[in-house]
Amino acid sequence: MRQDAPEALSPVAGSTSRPALATGPASRRRVPWVTATACATMVALFAVISATPGEAPFASWGYRGDAFQVWSGAAWVLLVSAFIHQALSHLALNVYWLWTLGRAVEGAFGPRAMGLLLLTSAFVSSSFHLAIFDDVGVGASGMVFAVFGFGWLARGKRGELRATFTTKTGILFAAGLVGCWIVLTREVANGAHLGGLLFGAAAAEAVATGRRPRLAKAGAILLILLAFGVTVACPWSATWWSTKGHGAHARGQYDLAIQAYDMSLRFRPDQPWVMASLIRAYRASGNADAAASLLTRLRTVSPAEAALIDEEGRSPVK
């Protein structure tokens, strides 16, 4: 004989009692520990760097944003530099927005997705800036724009994000992106802003919105591959060519060094150290006339660098 389940009891009319609310893990708000860790790491690095005399101990970790480091084999600088800041105001702005936007995204998608978004966007956005501006920016703004792009598109499917990713926030980020490109073209990492925004948007389309997942995944993967590709070859970059020239010069491949230095100077004509290196390569290869001609030009660009070359020319060969 079937036994009917008892009906759920309702509070008696006029009673002050209320059904008990669930207090289990499902009702607890997630702690955004990935976002908190990223913010704390940036603050800690800034404190350590500020308390340490001189930049030298941190130069190899991307503090100077040196593209030469990247193309000399230290591609990881593109990742580390995203967590380094040189000014307190810069740090405060990035920590504020990363915490404000990041905890909302992490609360909706979880720490694993947030960690992957931050680390990947840090590398992609730094590579994007390197490819466009021929240097490595420092700071977390590329990650911030990635989180914004992700959350802005994901809010259509995740209603809990709408309280954070408001129209006002969208206007602020759009104005910041365009305004910095126009007014502060080289003063801030505009390439990282654009790269982060594109990657965040592609990631959101791939995993959150459900509109064009295959196309978006292909786009996100393409951005990652391009980011890695830039660390290997960037033939439109003056610094990339000068780095290749420096490596060939160190190996005694003077003809290759001369070609690479010359290409670097075609992209950016007045680089004293590249001109000086090219003069040395000319001399090492026995092309004294070309060395003398370039030295004359170097004297107008950098008399101090030319004086060093003159001194080397007068020193006896051992």
mmCIF file of C-alpha atoms in Angstrom:
data_model
loop_
_atom_site.group_PDB
_atom_site.id
_atom_site.type_symbol
_atom_site.label_atom_id
_atom_site.label_comp_id
_atom_site.label_asym_id
_atom_site.label_seq_id
_atom_site.Cartn_x
_atom_site.Cartn_y
_atom_site.Cartn_z
ATOM 1 C CA MET A 1 0.000 0.000 0.000
ATOM 2 C CA ARG A 2 1.433 3.340 -1.052
ATOM 3 C CA GLN A 3 2.139 5.815 1.689
ATOM 4 C CA ASP A 4 1.536 9.439 0.786
ATOM 5 C CA ALA A 5 4.196 11.941 1.691
ATOM 6 C CA PRO A 6 3.079 14.430 4.324
ATOM 7 C CA GLU A 7 2.209 17.874 3.094
ATOM 8 C CA ALA A 8 4.613 20.682 3.891
ATOM 9 C CA LEU A 9 3.445 22.705 6.871
ATOM 10 C CA SER A 10 2.884 26.440 6.504
ATOM 11 C CA PRO A 11 3.260 28.986 9.286
ATOM 12 C CA VAL A 12 0.024 29.439 11.164
ATOM 13 C CA ALA A 13 -1.746 32.645 10.281
ATOM 14 C CA GLY A 14 -0.794 35.352 12.711
ATOM 15 C CA SER A 15 2.248 33.422 13.943
ATOM 16 C CA THR A 16 5.575 35.230 14.205
ATOM 17 C CA SER A 17 7.540 32.119 13.246
ATOM 18 C CA ARG A 18 9.262 31.922 9.860
ATOM 19 C CA PRO A 19 10.745 29.024 7.885
ATOM 20 C CA ALA A 20 14.414 28.552 8.737
ATOM 21 C CA LEU A 21 16.870 29.742 6.085
ATOM 22 C CA ALA A 22 19.490 27.362 4.744
ATOM 23 C CA THR A 23 22.895 27.964 6.251
ATOM 24 C CA GLY A 24 24.906 25.315 4.420
ATOM 25 C CA PRO A 25 27.847 25.877 2.071
ATOM 26 C CA ALA A 26 25.611 26.551 -0.926
ATOM 27 C CA SER A 27 24.269 29.736 0.652
ATOM 28 C CA ARG A 28 27.635 31.123 1.683
ATOM 29 C CA ARG A 29 29.238 33.733 -0.471
ATOM 30 C CA ARG A 30 32.470 32.653 -2.077
ATOM 31 C CA VAL A 31 35.621 34.274 -0.789
ATOM 32 C CA PRO A 32 37.425 35.762 -3.839
ATOM 33 C CA TRP A 33 40.801 34.441 -2.751
ATOM 34 C CA VAL A 34 42.353 34.553 -6.235
ATOM 35 C CA THR A 35 41.459 38.218 -6.642
ATOM 36 C CA ALA A 36 42.599 38.954 -3.092
ATOM 37 C CA THR A 37 45.893 37.130 -3.665
ATOM 38 C CA ALA A 38 46.562 39.042 -6.886
ATOM 39 C CA CYS A 39 45.898 42.385 -5.191
ATOM 40 C CA ALA A 40 47.988 41.446 -2.147
ATOM 41 C CA THR A 41 50.862 40.337 -4.381
ATOM 42 C CA MET A 42 50.910 43.678 -6.168
ATOM 43 C CA VAL A 43 50.857 45.598 -2.892
ATOM 44 C CA ALA A 44 53.608 43.423 -1.399
ATOM 45 C CA LEU A 45 55.843 43.802 -4.454
ATOM 46 C CA PHE A 46 55.381 47.556 -4.426
ATOM 47 C CA ALA A 47 56.254 47.705 -0.721
ATOM 48 C CA VAL A 48 59.397 45.616 -1.163
ATOM 49 C CA ILE A 49 60.555 47.583 -4.203
ATOM 50 C CA SER A 50 59.871 50.909 -2.483
ATOM 51 C CA ALA A 51 61.849 49.846 0.581
ATOM 52 C CA THR A 52 64.849 48.651 -1.440
ATOM 53 C CA PRO A 53 67.436 51.233 -2.546
ATOM 54 C CA GLY A 54 67.892 51.328 -6.300
ATOM 55 C CA GLU A 55 66.215 49.430 -9.116
ATOM 56 C CA ALA A 56 69.035 47.014 -9.891
ATOM 57 C CA PRO A 57 67.804 44.079 -7.744
ATOM 58 C CA PHE A 58 64.487 44.083 -9.608
ATOM 59 C CA ALA A 59 65.622 44.972 -13.115
ATOM 60 C CA SER A 60 65.777 41.338 -14.202
ATOM 61 C CA TRP A 61 62.199 40.807 -12.986
ATOM 62 C CA GLY A 62 60.649 43.271 -15.380
ATOM 63 C CA TYR A 63 60.694 46.415 -13.244
ATOM 64 C CA ARG A 64 61.997 48.521 -16.117
ATOM 65 C CA GLY A 65 59.739 46.992 -18.737
ATOM 66 C CA ASP A 66 62.695 46.093 -20.952
ATOM 67 C CA ALA A 67 61.827 44.557 -24.329
ATOM 68 C CA PHE A 68 65.488 43.603 -24.773
ATOM 69 C CA GLN A 69 65.076 41.177 -21.854
ATOM 70 C CA VAL A 70 62.103 39.470 -23.465
ATOM 71 C CA TRP A 71 63.822 38.907 -26.799
ATOM 72 C CA SER A 72 66.986 37.784 -25.051
ATOM 73 C CA GLY A 73 65.073 34.794 -23.697
ATOM 74 C CA ALA A 74 63.258 36.110 -20.605
ATOM 75 C CA ALA A 75 59.707 35.864 -21.960
ATOM 76 C CA TRP A 76 58.378 35.372 -18.425
ATOM 77 C CA VAL A 77 59.014 39.098 -17.859
ATOM 78 C CA LEU A 78 55.765 39.682 -19.764
ATOM 79 C CA LEU A 79 53.877 37.881 -16.999
ATOM 80 C CA VAL A 80 55.741 39.217 -13.973
ATOM 81 C CA SER A 81 55.687 42.846 -15.130
ATOM 82 C CA ALA A 82 51.885 42.850 -14.872
ATOM 83 C CA PHE A 83 52.165 42.632 -11.081
ATOM 84 C CA ILE A 84 54.782 45.382 -10.718
ATOM 85 C CA HIS A 85 53.973 49.077 -10.254
ATOM 86 C CA GLN A 86 56.288 52.062 -10.119
ATOM 87 C CA ALA A 87 53.918 54.643 -8.611
ATOM 88 C CA LEU A 88 51.523 54.479 -5.670
ATOM 89 C CA SER A 89 48.702 56.124 -7.626
ATOM 90 C CA HIS A 90 49.087 53.548 -10.399
ATOM 91 C CA LEU A 91 48.989 50.720 -7.874
ATOM 92 C CA ALA A 92 45.956 52.131 -6.062
ATOM 93 C CA LEU A 93 43.953 52.544 -9.272
ATOM 94 C CA ASN A 94 44.654 49.025 -10.495
ATOM 95 C CA VAL A 95 44.066 47.374 -7.117
ATOM 96 C CA TYR A 96 40.769 49.217 -6.733
ATOM 97 C CA TRP A 97 39.409 48.109 -10.095
ATOM 98 C CA LEU A 98 40.803 44.595 -9.935
ATOM 99 C CA TRP A 99 39.207 44.072 -6.532
ATOM 100 C CA THR A 100 35.917 45.710 -7.525
ATOM 101 C CA LEU A 101 35.491 43.815 -10.785
ATOM 102 C CA GLY A 102 37.472 40.698 -9.984
ATOM 103 C CA ARG A 103 35.576 39.610 -6.898
ATOM 104 C CA ALA A 104 32.306 39.823 -8.837
ATOM 105 C CA VAL A 105 33.635 37.683 -11.690
ATOM 106 C CA GLU A 106 35.278 35.231 -9.306
ATOM 107 C CA GLY A 107 32.080 34.971 -7.295
ATOM 108 C CA ALA A 108 30.158 34.080 -10.447
ATOM 109 C CA PHE A 109 32.656 31.751 -12.138
ATOM 110 C CA GLY A 110 34.896 30.482 -9.359
ATOM 111 C CA PRO A 111 38.579 30.773 -8.451
ATOM 112 C CA ARG A 112 39.899 28.434 -11.141
ATOM 113 C CA ALA A 113 38.373 30.446 -13.963
ATOM 114 C CA MET A 114 39.505 33.686 -12.352
ATOM 115 C CA GLY A 115 43.067 32.497 -11.914
ATOM 116 C CA LEU A 116 43.247 31.345 -15.514
ATOM 117 C CA LEU A 117 41.789 34.630 -16.741
ATOM 118 C CA LEU A 118 44.258 36.736 -14.751
ATOM 119 C CA LEU A 119 47.416 34.821 -15.618
ATOM 120 C CA THR A 120 46.601 34.383 -19.289
ATOM 121 C CA SER A 121 45.459 37.958 -19.767
ATOM 122 C CA ALA A 122 48.595 39.247 -18.022
ATOM 123 C CA PHE A 123 50.772 37.494 -20.589
ATOM 124 C CA VAL A 124 48.579 38.262 -23.598
ATOM 125 C CA SER A 125 48.092 41.938 -22.749
ATOM 126 C CA SER A 126 51.817 42.492 -22.124
ATOM 127 C CA SER A 127 52.653 40.789 -25.425
ATOM 128 C CA PHE A 128 50.084 42.934 -27.204
ATOM 129 C CA HIS A 129 51.698 46.091 -25.855
ATOM 130 C CA LEU A 130 55.144 44.816 -26.804
ATOM 131 C CA ALA A 131 54.027 44.121 -30.366
ATOM 132 C CA ILE A 132 52.481 47.572 -30.793
ATOM 133 C CA PHE A 133 54.770 49.884 -28.826
ATOM 134 C CA ASP A 134 58.077 48.001 -28.835
ATOM 135 C CA ASP A 135 58.392 47.975 -25.050
ATOM 136 C CA VAL A 136 57.068 46.135 -22.017
ATOM 137 C CA GLY A 137 54.644 48.069 -19.870
ATOM 138 C CA VAL A 138 54.378 47.517 -16.131
ATOM 139 C CA GLY A 139 51.190 47.281 -14.108
ATOM 140 C CA ALA A 140 47.957 45.309 -13.928
ATOM 141 C CA SER A 141 45.808 47.448 -16.209
ATOM 142 C CA GLY A 142 45.864 44.801 -18.937
ATOM 143 C CA MET A 143 44.396 42.283 -16.494
ATOM 144 C CA VAL A 144 41.860 44.852 -15.294
ATOM 145 C CA PHE A 145 40.639 45.469 -18.840
ATOM 146 C CA ALA A 146 40.446 41.707 -19.418
ATOM 147 C CA VAL A 147 38.276 41.254 -16.325
ATOM 148 C CA PHE A 148 36.126 44.179 -17.441
ATOM 149 C CA GLY A 149 35.692 42.768 -20.953
ATOM 150 C CA PHE A 150 34.846 39.341 -19.562
ATOM 151 C CA GLY A 151 32.358 40.611 -17.000
ATOM 152 C CA TRP A 152 30.732 43.112 -19.335
ATOM 153 C CA LEU A 153 29.778 40.419 -21.835
ATOM 154 C CA ALA A 154 29.052 37.736 -19.237
ATOM 155 C CA ARG A 155 26.567 39.936 -17.382
ATOM 156 C CA GLY A 156 23.935 39.087 -19.978
ATOM 157 C CA LYS A 157 23.892 35.492 -18.728
ATOM 158 C CA ARG A 158 24.901 36.096 -15.123
ATOM 159 C CA GLY A 159 22.526 38.570 -13.551
ATOM 160 C CA GLU A 160 24.629 38.865 -10.394
ATOM 161 C CA LEU A 161 27.272 40.708 -12.416
ATOM 162 C CA ARG A 162 24.956 43.534 -13.435
ATOM 163 C CA ALA A 163 25.266 45.330 -10.110
ATOM 164 C CA THR A 164 29.024 45.679 -10.681
ATOM 165 C CA PHE A 165 29.239 45.985 -14.458
ATOM 166 C CA THR A 166 26.895 48.934 -14.789
ATOM 167 C CA THR A 167 26.454 51.349 -17.661
ATOM 168 C CA LYS A 168 28.461 53.915 -15.715
ATOM 169 C CA THR A 169 31.346 51.456 -15.373
ATOM 170 C CA GLY A 170 31.188 50.716 -19.091
ATOM 171 C CA ILE A 171 31.346 54.414 -19.942
ATOM 172 C CA LEU A 172 34.316 54.935 -17.606
ATOM 173 C CA PHE A 173 36.297 52.112 -19.189
ATOM 174 C CA ALA A 174 35.415 53.138 -22.744
ATOM 175 C CA ALA A 175 36.421 56.730 -22.015
ATOM 176 C CA GLY A 176 39.624 55.567 -20.352
ATOM 177 C CA LEU A 177 40.561 53.333 -23.265
ATOM 178 C CA VAL A 178 39.962 55.957 -25.948
ATOM 179 C CA GLY A 179 41.200 58.914 -23.916
ATOM 180 C CA CYS A 180 44.499 57.281 -23.016
ATOM 181 C CA TRP A 181 45.144 56.359 -26.643
ATOM 182 C CA ILE A 182 44.612 59.976 -27.691
ATOM 183 C CA VAL A 183 46.154 61.921 -24.805
ATOM 184 C CA LEU A 184 48.622 59.499 -23.201
ATOM 185 C CA THR A 185 49.605 57.402 -26.182
ATOM 186 C CA ARG A 186 52.992 56.283 -24.864
ATOM 187 C CA GLU A 187 52.722 57.306 -21.231
ATOM 188 C CA VAL A 188 50.493 54.359 -20.296
ATOM 189 C CA ALA A 189 50.278 50.758 -21.496
ATOM 190 C CA ASN A 190 47.579 51.303 -24.106
ATOM 191 C CA GLY A 191 48.538 48.168 -25.986
ATOM 192 C CA ALA A 192 47.978 46.143 -22.828
ATOM 193 C CA HIS A 193 44.572 47.773 -22.334
ATOM 194 C CA LEU A 194 43.491 46.793 -25.831
ATOM 195 C CA GLY A 195 44.973 43.302 -25.674
ATOM 196 C CA GLY A 196 43.423 42.598 -22.291
ATOM 197 C CA LEU A 197 40.017 43.847 -23.397
ATOM 198 C CA LEU A 198 40.042 41.697 -26.538
ATOM 199 C CA PHE A 199 41.149 38.598 -24.664
ATOM 200 C CA GLY A 200 38.604 39.082 -21.886
ATOM 201 C CA ALA A 201 35.828 39.550 -24.420
ATOM 202 C CA ALA A 202 36.891 36.456 -26.370
ATOM 203 C CA ALA A 203 37.048 34.405 -23.173
ATOM 204 C CA ALA A 204 33.557 35.530 -22.168
ATOM 205 C CA GLU A 205 32.141 34.634 -25.564
ATOM 206 C CA ALA A 206 33.838 31.252 -25.347
ATOM 207 C CA VAL A 207 32.657 30.151 -21.911
ATOM 208 C CA ALA A 208 29.932 32.467 -20.646
ATOM 209 C CA THR A 209 27.568 33.879 -23.248
ATOM 210 C CA GLY A 210 27.003 30.780 -25.376
ATOM 211 C CA ARG A 211 26.531 32.818 -28.548
ATOM 212 C CA ARG A 212 29.573 31.906 -30.639
ATOM 213 C CA PRO A 213 31.606 29.539 -28.468
ATOM 214 C CA ARG A 214 33.646 27.862 -31.208
ATOM 215 C CA LEU A 215 34.566 31.095 -32.941
ATOM 216 C CA ALA A 216 35.354 32.758 -29.614
ATOM 217 C CA LYS A 217 37.524 29.847 -28.471
ATOM 218 C CA ALA A 218 39.419 30.022 -31.739
ATOM 219 C CA GLY A 219 39.890 33.760 -31.241
ATOM 220 C CA ALA A 220 41.141 33.355 -27.671
ATOM 221 C CA ILE A 221 43.543 30.601 -28.711
ATOM 222 C CA LEU A 222 44.766 32.743 -31.602
ATOM 223 C CA LEU A 223 45.499 35.629 -29.230
ATOM 224 C CA ILE A 224 47.488 33.300 -26.973
ATOM 225 C CA LEU A 225 49.452 31.894 -29.917
ATOM 226 C CA LEU A 226 50.174 35.394 -31.204
ATOM 227 C CA ALA A 227 51.367 36.381 -27.736
ATOM 228 C CA PHE A 228 53.841 33.513 -27.713
ATOM 229 C CA GLY A 229 54.805 34.269 -31.296
ATOM 230 C CA VAL A 230 55.734 37.851 -30.450
ATOM 231 C CA THR A 231 58.252 36.578 -27.895
ATOM 232 C CA VAL A 232 60.044 34.725 -30.706
ATOM 233 C CA ALA A 233 59.769 37.002 -33.726
ATOM 234 C CA CYS A 234 58.675 40.605 -34.149
ATOM 235 C CA PRO A 235 60.255 41.793 -37.417
ATOM 236 C CA TRP A 236 58.528 45.195 -37.363
ATOM 237 C CA SER A 237 60.284 46.066 -34.093
ATOM 238 C CA ALA A 238 63.507 48.064 -33.884
ATOM 239 C CA THR A 239 64.311 46.501 -30.518
ATOM 240 C CA TRP A 240 63.777 42.970 -31.824
ATOM 241 C CA TRP A 241 66.290 43.578 -34.612
ATOM 242 C CA SER A 242 68.817 45.171 -32.261
ATOM 243 C CA THR A 243 68.479 42.195 -29.901
ATOM 244 C CA LYS A 244 69.120 39.801 -32.781
ATOM 245 C CA GLY A 245 72.118 41.907 -33.785
ATOM 246 C CA HIS A 246 73.499 41.863 -30.258
ATOM 247 C CA GLY A 247 73.219 38.078 -30.100
ATOM 248 C CA ALA A 248 74.930 37.585 -33.463
ATOM 249 C CA HIS A 249 77.633 40.077 -32.477
ATOM 250 C CA ALA A 250 78.346 38.162 -29.268
ATOM 251 C CA ARG A 251 78.719 34.953 -31.292
ATOM 252 C CA GLY A 252 81.174 36.600 -33.674
ATOM 253 C CA GLN A 253 78.729 36.513 -36.601
ATOM 254 C CA TYR A 254 79.516 40.044 -37.690
ATOM 255 C CA ASP A 255 77.769 39.987 -41.066
ATOM 256 C CA LEU A 256 74.505 38.884 -39.449
ATOM 257 C CA ALA A 257 74.977 41.452 -36.690
ATOM 258 C CA ILE A 258 75.507 44.228 -39.248
ATOM 259 C CA GLN A 259 72.333 43.275 -41.097
ATOM 260 C CA ALA A 260 70.280 43.177 -37.896
ATOM 261 C CA TYR A 261 71.658 46.462 -36.528
ATOM 262 C CA ASP A 262 71.012 48.113 -39.878
ATOM 263 C CA MET A 263 67.388 46.913 -39.870
ATOM 264 C CA SER A 264 66.935 48.255 -36.352
ATOM 265 C CA LEU A 265 68.201 51.679 -37.414
ATOM 266 C CA ARG A 266 65.845 51.695 -40.379
ATOM 267 C CA PHE A 267 62.899 51.413 -38.006
ATOM 268 C CA ARG A 268 64.357 53.847 -35.454
ATOM 269 C CA PRO A 269 67.301 55.817 -36.879
ATOM 270 C CA ASP A 270 68.775 57.563 -33.835
ATOM 271 C CA GLN A 271 69.655 54.809 -31.357
ATOM 272 C CA PRO A 272 73.104 55.603 -29.939
ATOM 273 C CA TRP A 273 73.882 52.156 -28.551
ATOM 274 C CA VAL A 274 72.799 50.429 -31.768
ATOM 275 C CA MET A 275 74.868 52.838 -33.841
ATOM 276 C CA ALA A 276 77.870 52.243 -31.583
ATOM 277 C CA SER A 277 77.393 48.477 -31.800
ATOM 278 C CA LEU A 278 77.144 48.661 -35.576
ATOM 279 C CA ILE A 279 80.399 50.649 -35.708
ATOM 280 C CA ARG A 280 82.094 47.948 -33.637
ATOM 281 C CA ALA A 281 80.703 45.249 -35.928
ATOM 282 C CA TYR A 282 81.952 47.144 -38.993
ATOM 283 C CA ARG A 283 85.410 47.416 -37.463
ATOM 284 C CA ALA A 284 85.441 43.744 -36.491
ATOM 285 C CA SER A 285 84.512 42.760 -40.039
ATOM 286 C CA GLY A 286 87.205 45.013 -41.521
ATOM 287 C CA ASN A 287 84.878 47.654 -42.991
ATOM 288 C CA ALA A 288 86.662 50.755 -41.687
ATOM 289 C CA ASP A 289 85.041 53.162 -44.157
ATOM 290 C CA ALA A 290 81.505 52.266 -43.107
ATOM 291 C CA ALA A 291 82.542 52.513 -39.453
ATOM 292 C CA ALA A 292 84.028 55.989 -39.963
ATOM 293 C CA SER A 293 80.959 57.231 -41.832
ATOM 294 C CA LEU A 294 78.590 56.031 -39.122
ATOM 295 C CA LEU A 295 80.836 57.455 -36.395
ATOM 296 C CA THR A 296 80.496 60.905 -37.964
ATOM 297 C CA ARG A 297 76.736 60.580 -37.730
ATOM 298 C CA LEU A 298 76.923 59.276 -34.156
ATOM 299 C CA ARG A 299 78.811 62.409 -33.074
ATOM 300 C CA THR A 300 75.720 64.475 -33.870
ATOM 301 C CA VAL A 301 73.339 62.055 -32.145
ATOM 302 C CA SER A 302 75.320 61.230 -29.004
ATOM 303 C CA PRO A 303 78.714 62.904 -28.498
ATOM 304 C CA ALA A 304 79.283 60.886 -25.326
ATOM 305 C CA GLU A 305 78.776 57.557 -27.105
ATOM 306 C CA ALA A 306 80.967 58.740 -29.980
ATOM 307 C CA ALA A 307 83.720 59.657 -27.513
ATOM 308 C CA LEU A 308 83.706 56.094 -26.189
ATOM 309 C CA ILE A 309 84.032 54.741 -29.719
ATOM 310 C CA ASP A 310 86.909 57.160 -30.396
ATOM 311 C CA GLU A 311 88.631 55.975 -27.228
ATOM 312 C CA GLU A 312 88.233 52.355 -28.298
ATOM 313 C CA GLY A 313 89.740 53.222 -31.669
ATOM 314 C CA ARG A 314 92.822 54.725 -30.027
ATOM 315 C CA SER A 315 93.327 51.810 -27.638
ATOM 316 C CA PRO A 316 95.971 49.301 -28.734
ATOM 317 C CA VAL A 317 94.690 45.896 -29.758
ATOM 318 C CA LYS A 318 95.865 43.160 -27.369
#
